[in-house]
Coordinates of C-alpha atoms in Angstrom, one line a residue:
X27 CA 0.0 0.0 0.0
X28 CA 3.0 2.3 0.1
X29 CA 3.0 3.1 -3.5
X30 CA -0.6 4.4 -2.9
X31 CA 0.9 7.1 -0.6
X32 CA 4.0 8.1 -2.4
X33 CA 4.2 11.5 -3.4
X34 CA 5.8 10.6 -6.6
X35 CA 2.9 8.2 -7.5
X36 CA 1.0 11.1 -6.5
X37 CA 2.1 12.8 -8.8
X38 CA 2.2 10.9 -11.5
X39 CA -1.9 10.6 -10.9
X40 CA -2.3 14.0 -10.7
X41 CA -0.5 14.3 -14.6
X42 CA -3.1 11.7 -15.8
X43 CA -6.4 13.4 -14.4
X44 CA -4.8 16.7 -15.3
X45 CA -5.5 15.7 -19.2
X46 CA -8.9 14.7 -18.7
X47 CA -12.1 17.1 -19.1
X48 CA -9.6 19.9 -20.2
X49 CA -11.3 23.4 -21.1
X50 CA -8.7 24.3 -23.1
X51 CA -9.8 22.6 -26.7
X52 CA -13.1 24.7 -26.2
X53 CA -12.1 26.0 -29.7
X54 CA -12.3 22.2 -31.8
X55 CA -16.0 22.0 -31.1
X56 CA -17.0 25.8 -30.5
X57 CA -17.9 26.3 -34.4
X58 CA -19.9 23.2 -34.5
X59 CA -21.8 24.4 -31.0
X60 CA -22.1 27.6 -33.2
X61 CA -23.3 26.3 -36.2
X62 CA -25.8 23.7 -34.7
X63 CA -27.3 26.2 -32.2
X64 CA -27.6 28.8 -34.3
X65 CA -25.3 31.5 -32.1
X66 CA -23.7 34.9 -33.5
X67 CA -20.6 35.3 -32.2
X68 CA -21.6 37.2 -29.0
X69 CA -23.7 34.7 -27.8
X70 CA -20.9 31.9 -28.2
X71 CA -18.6 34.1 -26.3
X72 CA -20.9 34.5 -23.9
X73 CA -21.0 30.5 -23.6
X74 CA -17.2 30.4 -23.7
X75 CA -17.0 32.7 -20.6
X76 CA -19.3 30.3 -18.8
X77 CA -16.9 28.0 -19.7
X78 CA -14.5 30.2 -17.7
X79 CA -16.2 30.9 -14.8
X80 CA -16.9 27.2 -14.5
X81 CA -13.3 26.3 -14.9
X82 CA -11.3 29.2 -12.8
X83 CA -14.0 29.9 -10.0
X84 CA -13.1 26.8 -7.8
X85 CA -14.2 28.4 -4.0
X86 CA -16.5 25.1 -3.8
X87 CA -13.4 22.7 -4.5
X88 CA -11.3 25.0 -1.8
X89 CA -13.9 24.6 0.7
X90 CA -14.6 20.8 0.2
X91 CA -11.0 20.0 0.1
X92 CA -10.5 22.2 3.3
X93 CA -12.9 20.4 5.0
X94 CA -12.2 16.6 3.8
X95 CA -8.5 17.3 4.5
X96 CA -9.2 18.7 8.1
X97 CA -11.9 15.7 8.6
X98 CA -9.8 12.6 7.6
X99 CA -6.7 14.0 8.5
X100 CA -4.7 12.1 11.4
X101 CA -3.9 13.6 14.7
X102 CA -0.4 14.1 14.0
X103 CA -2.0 16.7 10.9
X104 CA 1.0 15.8 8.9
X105 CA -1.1 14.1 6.0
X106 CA -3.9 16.0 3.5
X107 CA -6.9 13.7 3.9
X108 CA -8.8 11.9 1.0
X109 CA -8.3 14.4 -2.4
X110 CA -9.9 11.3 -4.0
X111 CA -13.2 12.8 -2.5
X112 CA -12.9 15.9 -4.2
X113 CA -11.8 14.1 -7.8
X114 CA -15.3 12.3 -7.4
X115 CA -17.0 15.6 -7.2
X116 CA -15.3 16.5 -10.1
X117 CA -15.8 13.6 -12.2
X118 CA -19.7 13.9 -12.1
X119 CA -19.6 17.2 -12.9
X120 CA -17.6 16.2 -16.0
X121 CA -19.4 13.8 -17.2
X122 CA -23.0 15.3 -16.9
X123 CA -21.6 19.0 -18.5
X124 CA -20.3 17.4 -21.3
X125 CA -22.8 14.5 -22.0
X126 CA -25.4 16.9 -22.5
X127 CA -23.3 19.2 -24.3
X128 CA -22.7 16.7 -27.2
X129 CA -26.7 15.7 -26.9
X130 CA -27.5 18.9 -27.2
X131 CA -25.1 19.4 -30.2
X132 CA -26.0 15.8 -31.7
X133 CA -29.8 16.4 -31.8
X134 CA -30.7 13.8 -29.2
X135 CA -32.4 16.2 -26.9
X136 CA -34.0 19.4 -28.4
X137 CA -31.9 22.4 -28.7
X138 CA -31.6 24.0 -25.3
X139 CA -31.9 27.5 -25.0
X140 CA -28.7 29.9 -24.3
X141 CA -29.2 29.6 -20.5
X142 CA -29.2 26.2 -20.4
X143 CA -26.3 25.6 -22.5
X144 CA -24.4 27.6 -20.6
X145 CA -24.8 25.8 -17.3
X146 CA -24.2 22.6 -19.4
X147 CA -20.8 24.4 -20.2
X148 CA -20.6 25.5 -16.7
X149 CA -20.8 21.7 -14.8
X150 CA -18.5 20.4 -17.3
X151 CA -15.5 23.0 -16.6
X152 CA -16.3 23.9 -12.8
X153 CA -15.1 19.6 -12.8
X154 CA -12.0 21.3 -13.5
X155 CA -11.7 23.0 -10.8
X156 CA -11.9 19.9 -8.3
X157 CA -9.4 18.4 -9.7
X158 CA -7.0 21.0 -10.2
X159 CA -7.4 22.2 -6.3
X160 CA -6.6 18.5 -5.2
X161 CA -3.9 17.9 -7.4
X162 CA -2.0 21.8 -7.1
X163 CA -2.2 21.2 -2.9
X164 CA -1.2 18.2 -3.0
X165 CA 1.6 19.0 -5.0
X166 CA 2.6 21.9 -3.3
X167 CA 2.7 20.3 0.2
X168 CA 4.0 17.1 -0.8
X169 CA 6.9 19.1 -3.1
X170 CA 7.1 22.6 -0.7
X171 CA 10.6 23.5 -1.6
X172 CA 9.8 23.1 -5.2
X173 CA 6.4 23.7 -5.6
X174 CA 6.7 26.3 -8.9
X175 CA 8.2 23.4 -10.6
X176 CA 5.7 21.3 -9.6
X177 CA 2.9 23.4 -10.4
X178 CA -4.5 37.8 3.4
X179 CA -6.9 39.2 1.0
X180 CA -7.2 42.4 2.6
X181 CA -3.7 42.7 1.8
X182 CA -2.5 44.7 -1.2
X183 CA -0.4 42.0 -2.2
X184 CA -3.6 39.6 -2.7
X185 CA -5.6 42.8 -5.2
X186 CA -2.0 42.9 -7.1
X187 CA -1.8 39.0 -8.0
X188 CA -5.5 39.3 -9.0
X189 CA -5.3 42.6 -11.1
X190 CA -2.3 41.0 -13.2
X191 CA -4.1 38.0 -13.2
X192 CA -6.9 39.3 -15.1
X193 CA -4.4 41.0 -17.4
X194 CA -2.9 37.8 -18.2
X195 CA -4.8 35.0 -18.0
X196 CA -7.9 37.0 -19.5
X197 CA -6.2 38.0 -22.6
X198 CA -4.7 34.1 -22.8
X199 CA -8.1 32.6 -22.2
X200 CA -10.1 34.6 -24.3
X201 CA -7.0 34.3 -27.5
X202 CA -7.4 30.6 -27.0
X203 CA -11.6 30.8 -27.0
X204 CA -11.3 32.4 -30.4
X205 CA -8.9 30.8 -32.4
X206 CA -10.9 28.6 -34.3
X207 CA -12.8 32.1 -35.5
X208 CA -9.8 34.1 -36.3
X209 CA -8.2 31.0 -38.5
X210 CA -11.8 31.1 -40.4
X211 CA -11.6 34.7 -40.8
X212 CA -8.0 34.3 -42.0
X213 CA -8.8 31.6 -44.1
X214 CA -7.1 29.1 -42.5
X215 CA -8.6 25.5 -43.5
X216 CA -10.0 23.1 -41.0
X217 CA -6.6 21.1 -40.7
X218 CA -4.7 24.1 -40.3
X219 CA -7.4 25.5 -37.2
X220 CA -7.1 21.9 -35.9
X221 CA -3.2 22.1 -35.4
X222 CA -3.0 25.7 -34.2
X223 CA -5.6 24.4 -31.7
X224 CA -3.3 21.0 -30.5
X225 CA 0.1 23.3 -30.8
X226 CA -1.8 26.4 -28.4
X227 CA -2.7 23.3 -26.0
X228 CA 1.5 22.0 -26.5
X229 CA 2.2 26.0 -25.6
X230 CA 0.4 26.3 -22.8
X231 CA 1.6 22.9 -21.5
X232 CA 5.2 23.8 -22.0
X233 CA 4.7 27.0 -20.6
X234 CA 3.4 25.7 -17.2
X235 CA 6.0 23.7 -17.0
X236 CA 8.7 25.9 -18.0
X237 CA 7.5 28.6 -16.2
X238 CA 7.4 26.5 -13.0
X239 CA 11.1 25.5 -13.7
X240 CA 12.5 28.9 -14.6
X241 CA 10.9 30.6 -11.4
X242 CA 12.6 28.1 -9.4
X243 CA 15.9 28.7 -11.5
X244 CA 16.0 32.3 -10.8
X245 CA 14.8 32.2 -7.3
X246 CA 17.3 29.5 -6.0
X247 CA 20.1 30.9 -8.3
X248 CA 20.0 34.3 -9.0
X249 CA 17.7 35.0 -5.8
X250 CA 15.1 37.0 -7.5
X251 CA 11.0 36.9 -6.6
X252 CA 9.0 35.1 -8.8
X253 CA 6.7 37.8 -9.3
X254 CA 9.7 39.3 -11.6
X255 CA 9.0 36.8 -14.2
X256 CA 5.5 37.0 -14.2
X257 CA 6.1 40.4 -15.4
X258 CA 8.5 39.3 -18.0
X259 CA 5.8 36.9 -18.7
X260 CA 2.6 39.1 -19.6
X261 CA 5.1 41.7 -21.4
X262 CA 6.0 38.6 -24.0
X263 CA 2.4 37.9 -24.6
X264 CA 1.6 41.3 -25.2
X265 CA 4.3 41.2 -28.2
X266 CA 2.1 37.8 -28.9
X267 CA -1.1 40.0 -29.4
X268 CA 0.5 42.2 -31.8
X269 CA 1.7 39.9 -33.6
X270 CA -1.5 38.6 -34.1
X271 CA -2.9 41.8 -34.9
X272 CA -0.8 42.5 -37.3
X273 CA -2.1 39.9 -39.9
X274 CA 0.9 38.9 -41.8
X275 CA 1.5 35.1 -43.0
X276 CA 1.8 32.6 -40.5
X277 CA 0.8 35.5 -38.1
X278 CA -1.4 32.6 -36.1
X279 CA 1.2 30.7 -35.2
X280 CA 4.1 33.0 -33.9
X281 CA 1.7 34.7 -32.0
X282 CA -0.3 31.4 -30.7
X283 CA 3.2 30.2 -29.5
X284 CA 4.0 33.8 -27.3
X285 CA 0.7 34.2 -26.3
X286 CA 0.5 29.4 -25.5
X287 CA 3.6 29.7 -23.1
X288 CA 3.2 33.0 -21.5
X289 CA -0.1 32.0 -20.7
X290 CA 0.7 28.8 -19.4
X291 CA 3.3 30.4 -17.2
X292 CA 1.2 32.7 -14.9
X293 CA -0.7 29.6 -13.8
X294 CA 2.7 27.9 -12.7
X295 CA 3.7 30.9 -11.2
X296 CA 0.2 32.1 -9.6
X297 CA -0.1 28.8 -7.0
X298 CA 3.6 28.7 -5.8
X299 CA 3.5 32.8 -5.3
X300 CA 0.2 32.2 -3.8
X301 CA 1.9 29.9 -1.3
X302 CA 4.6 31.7 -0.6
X303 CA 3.2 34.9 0.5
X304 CA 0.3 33.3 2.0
X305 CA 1.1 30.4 3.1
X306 CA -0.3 26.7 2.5
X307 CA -2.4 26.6 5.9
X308 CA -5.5 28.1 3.8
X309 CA -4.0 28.2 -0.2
X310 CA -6.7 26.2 -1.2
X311 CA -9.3 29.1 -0.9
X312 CA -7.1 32.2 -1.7
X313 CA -5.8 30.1 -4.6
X314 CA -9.2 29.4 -6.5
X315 CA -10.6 32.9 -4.5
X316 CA -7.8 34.7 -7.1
X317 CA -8.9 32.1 -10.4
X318 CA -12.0 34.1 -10.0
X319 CA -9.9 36.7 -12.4
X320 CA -9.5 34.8 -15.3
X321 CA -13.5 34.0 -15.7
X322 CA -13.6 37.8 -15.2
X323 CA -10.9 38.9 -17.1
X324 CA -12.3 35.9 -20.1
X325 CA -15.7 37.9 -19.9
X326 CA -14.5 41.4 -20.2
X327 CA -12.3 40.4 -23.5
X328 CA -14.5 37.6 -25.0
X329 CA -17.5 39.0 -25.0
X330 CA -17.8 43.0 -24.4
X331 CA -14.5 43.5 -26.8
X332 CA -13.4 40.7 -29.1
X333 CA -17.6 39.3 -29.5
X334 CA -18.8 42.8 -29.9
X335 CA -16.3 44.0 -32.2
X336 CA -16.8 41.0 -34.4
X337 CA -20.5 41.5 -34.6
X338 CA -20.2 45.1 -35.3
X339 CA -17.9 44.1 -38.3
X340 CA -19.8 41.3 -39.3
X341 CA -22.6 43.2 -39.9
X342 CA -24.4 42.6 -43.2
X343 CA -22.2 39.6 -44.1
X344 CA -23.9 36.3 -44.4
X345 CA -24.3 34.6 -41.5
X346 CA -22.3 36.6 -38.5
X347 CA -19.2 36.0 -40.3
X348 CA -16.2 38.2 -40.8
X349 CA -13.4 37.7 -42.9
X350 CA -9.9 39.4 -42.8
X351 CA -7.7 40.5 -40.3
X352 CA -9.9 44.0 -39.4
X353 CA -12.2 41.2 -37.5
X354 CA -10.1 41.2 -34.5
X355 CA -7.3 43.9 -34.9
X356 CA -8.6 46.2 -32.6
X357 CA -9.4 43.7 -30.1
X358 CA -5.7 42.6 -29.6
X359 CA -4.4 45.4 -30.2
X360 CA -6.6 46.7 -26.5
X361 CA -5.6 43.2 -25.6
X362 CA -2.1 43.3 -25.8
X363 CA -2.3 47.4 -23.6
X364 CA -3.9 45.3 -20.9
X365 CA -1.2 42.7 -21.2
X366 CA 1.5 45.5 -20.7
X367 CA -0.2 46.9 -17.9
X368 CA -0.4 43.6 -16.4
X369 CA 3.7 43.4 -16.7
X370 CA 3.2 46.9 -15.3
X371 CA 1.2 45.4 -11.9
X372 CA 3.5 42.5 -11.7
X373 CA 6.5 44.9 -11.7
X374 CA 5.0 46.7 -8.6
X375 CA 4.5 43.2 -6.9
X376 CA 7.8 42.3 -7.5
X377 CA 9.4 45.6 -6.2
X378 CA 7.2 45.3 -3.3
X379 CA 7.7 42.0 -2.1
X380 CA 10.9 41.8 -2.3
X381 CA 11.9 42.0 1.1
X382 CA 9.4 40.0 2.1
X383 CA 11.0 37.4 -0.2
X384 CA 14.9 38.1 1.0
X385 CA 13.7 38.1 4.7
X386 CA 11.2 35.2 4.2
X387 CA 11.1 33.2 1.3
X388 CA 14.8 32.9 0.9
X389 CA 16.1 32.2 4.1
X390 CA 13.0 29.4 4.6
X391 CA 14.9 27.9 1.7
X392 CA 18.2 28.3 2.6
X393 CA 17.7 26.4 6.2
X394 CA 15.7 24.2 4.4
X395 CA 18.9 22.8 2.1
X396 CA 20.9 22.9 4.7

């Protein structure tokens, strides 16, 4: 039964149910949810950002997790319970969002109306969340001196995180909701929108893990915050978003690839510096309580900017669609402003936490290799 309790086994687990139920290839089926329901492209931005806030707003899975760990925990309070309760959750959730999602979208059930589609959406990427709370804790405690490799709010340190977090992972999420739409309006073919889709999921992927692994580089090397590269981060995918905007050749898939790992970084770097200023005791809350910005930042970008601007140029072409690069300039281009001023807001967490990082962090590390 040893193996069962190994961290490394653990881990390995926690790799496996990572790649199931992911929200991240909303954009492979999103034109056929468009096309079969009959949406413009507001209203399937507005079922994307469902998607969103059922996949980053995880306060539920912090609270059961809290309270399973506390309840099954043994006296000596050095273990984290039963996760395996909150993967169950998670699992049903799964499996009932997306079921009816593809009935809905296969004609076995009559088409649903916007609402309920959206809370179809909703269950099958708020599963997410379960299993992404048990599997980040976990991770974190079982791996604490290493945690951005593997993986207070009254505090101003708590409203910086969130503000860049909307910056960042609100512009990533909502580029990665609408790629199959901007390779149809670039005229891009269905095996080309395929691949961009599979390589953005590869980004973001390497990102997270690169991301994890360079924060740890420069933190146990060069002794600098990880907040710094968080900056560094959202300033790269801001180049990302012009690059998109600028519609040359091949523009897709440069500025996939900034935007893929840049995005993938900040949530590598967003649990670990969540930890670390916070502590573990309660980072299962404040960690999904500061998710709730990508959901919002993924609403403010997907629907009231890149959805209306679309519509608004799509106007009097047949069926809701646009063609050409003017489509979505303007909405990266606002995209990528945010993106600097989320390097901007990471630059100010950086400067002021790091004291707290040479007085805390640092020397917690050093005694710990000792």
């Amino acid at each position: 039964m040893e193996i069962f309790t190994n961290k490394w086994a653990a881990t390995v687990a926690s790799i496996w149910i990572q790649c199931s139920g992911t929200t991240y290839t909303f954009s492979l089926y999103s034109s056929v949810i468009k096309s079969t329901q009959g949406y413009n492209q507001s209203t399937l931005d507005t079922v994307a950002a469902f998607l969103d806030i059922g996949g980053d707003i995880g306060v539920l899975s912090g609270l059961l997790y809290s309270a399973v760990a506390s309840k099954h925990s043994p006296p000596s309070g050095t273990q984290l319970g039963r996760p395996w309760i909150v993967h169950l959750a998670g699992a049903v959730q799964s499996f009932v969002g997306y079921f009816f999602t593809w009935a809905a979208v296969a004609g076995v059930i009559p088409r649903p109306p916007v609402p309920a589609m959206c809370l179809f959406i909703f269950l099958a990427a708020h599963a997410q969340t379960f299993f992404n709370t048990a599997n980040v804790v976990c991770g974190i405690q079982n791996f604490p001196y290493h945690g951005g490799t593997i993986v207070g709010i009254m505090k101003v340190y708590f409203w910086l995180l969130f503000v860049a977090m909307v910056c960042g992972m609100g512009t990533g999420v909502a580029t990665i909701n609408n790629m199959s739409q901007m390779g149809q309006s670039l005229g891009y073919k269905t095996k080309e929108i395929n691949s961009l889709v599979a390589l953005l999921s590869i980004w973001n992927f390497l990102g997270r893990l690169g991301g994890g692994y360079l924060s740890d580089l420069l933190l146990h090397e060069r002794r600098w915050g990880r907040p710094l590269l968080m900056a560094i981060t959202q300033a790269t995918m801001g180049i990302g978003h012009i690059i998109i905007a600028s519609g040359f050749s091949g523009n897709l898939y440069f500025g996939s690839f900034l935007v893929g790992i840049c995005f993938g970084s900040q949530w590598s770097l967003m649990p670990i510096i969540t930890s670390e200023i916070f502590g573990v005791l309660h980072m299962a809350t404040i960690f999904n309580t500061i998710t709730v910005a990508s959901p919002i930042g993924s609403y403010i970008f997907s629907v009231r900017i890149i959805g209306y601007i679309y519509d608004k140029e799509a106007i009097g072409e047949e069926n809701n669609h646009c063609f050409g690069i003017h489509c979505f300039r303007l909405s990266f281009l606002i995209m990528a402003f945010v993106a600097f001023l989320g390097c901007a807001v990471a630059l100010i967490l950086f400067f002021r936490t790091k004291r707290f990082y040479q007085l805390v962090v640092l020397r917690r590390l050093d005694y710990s290799l000792r």
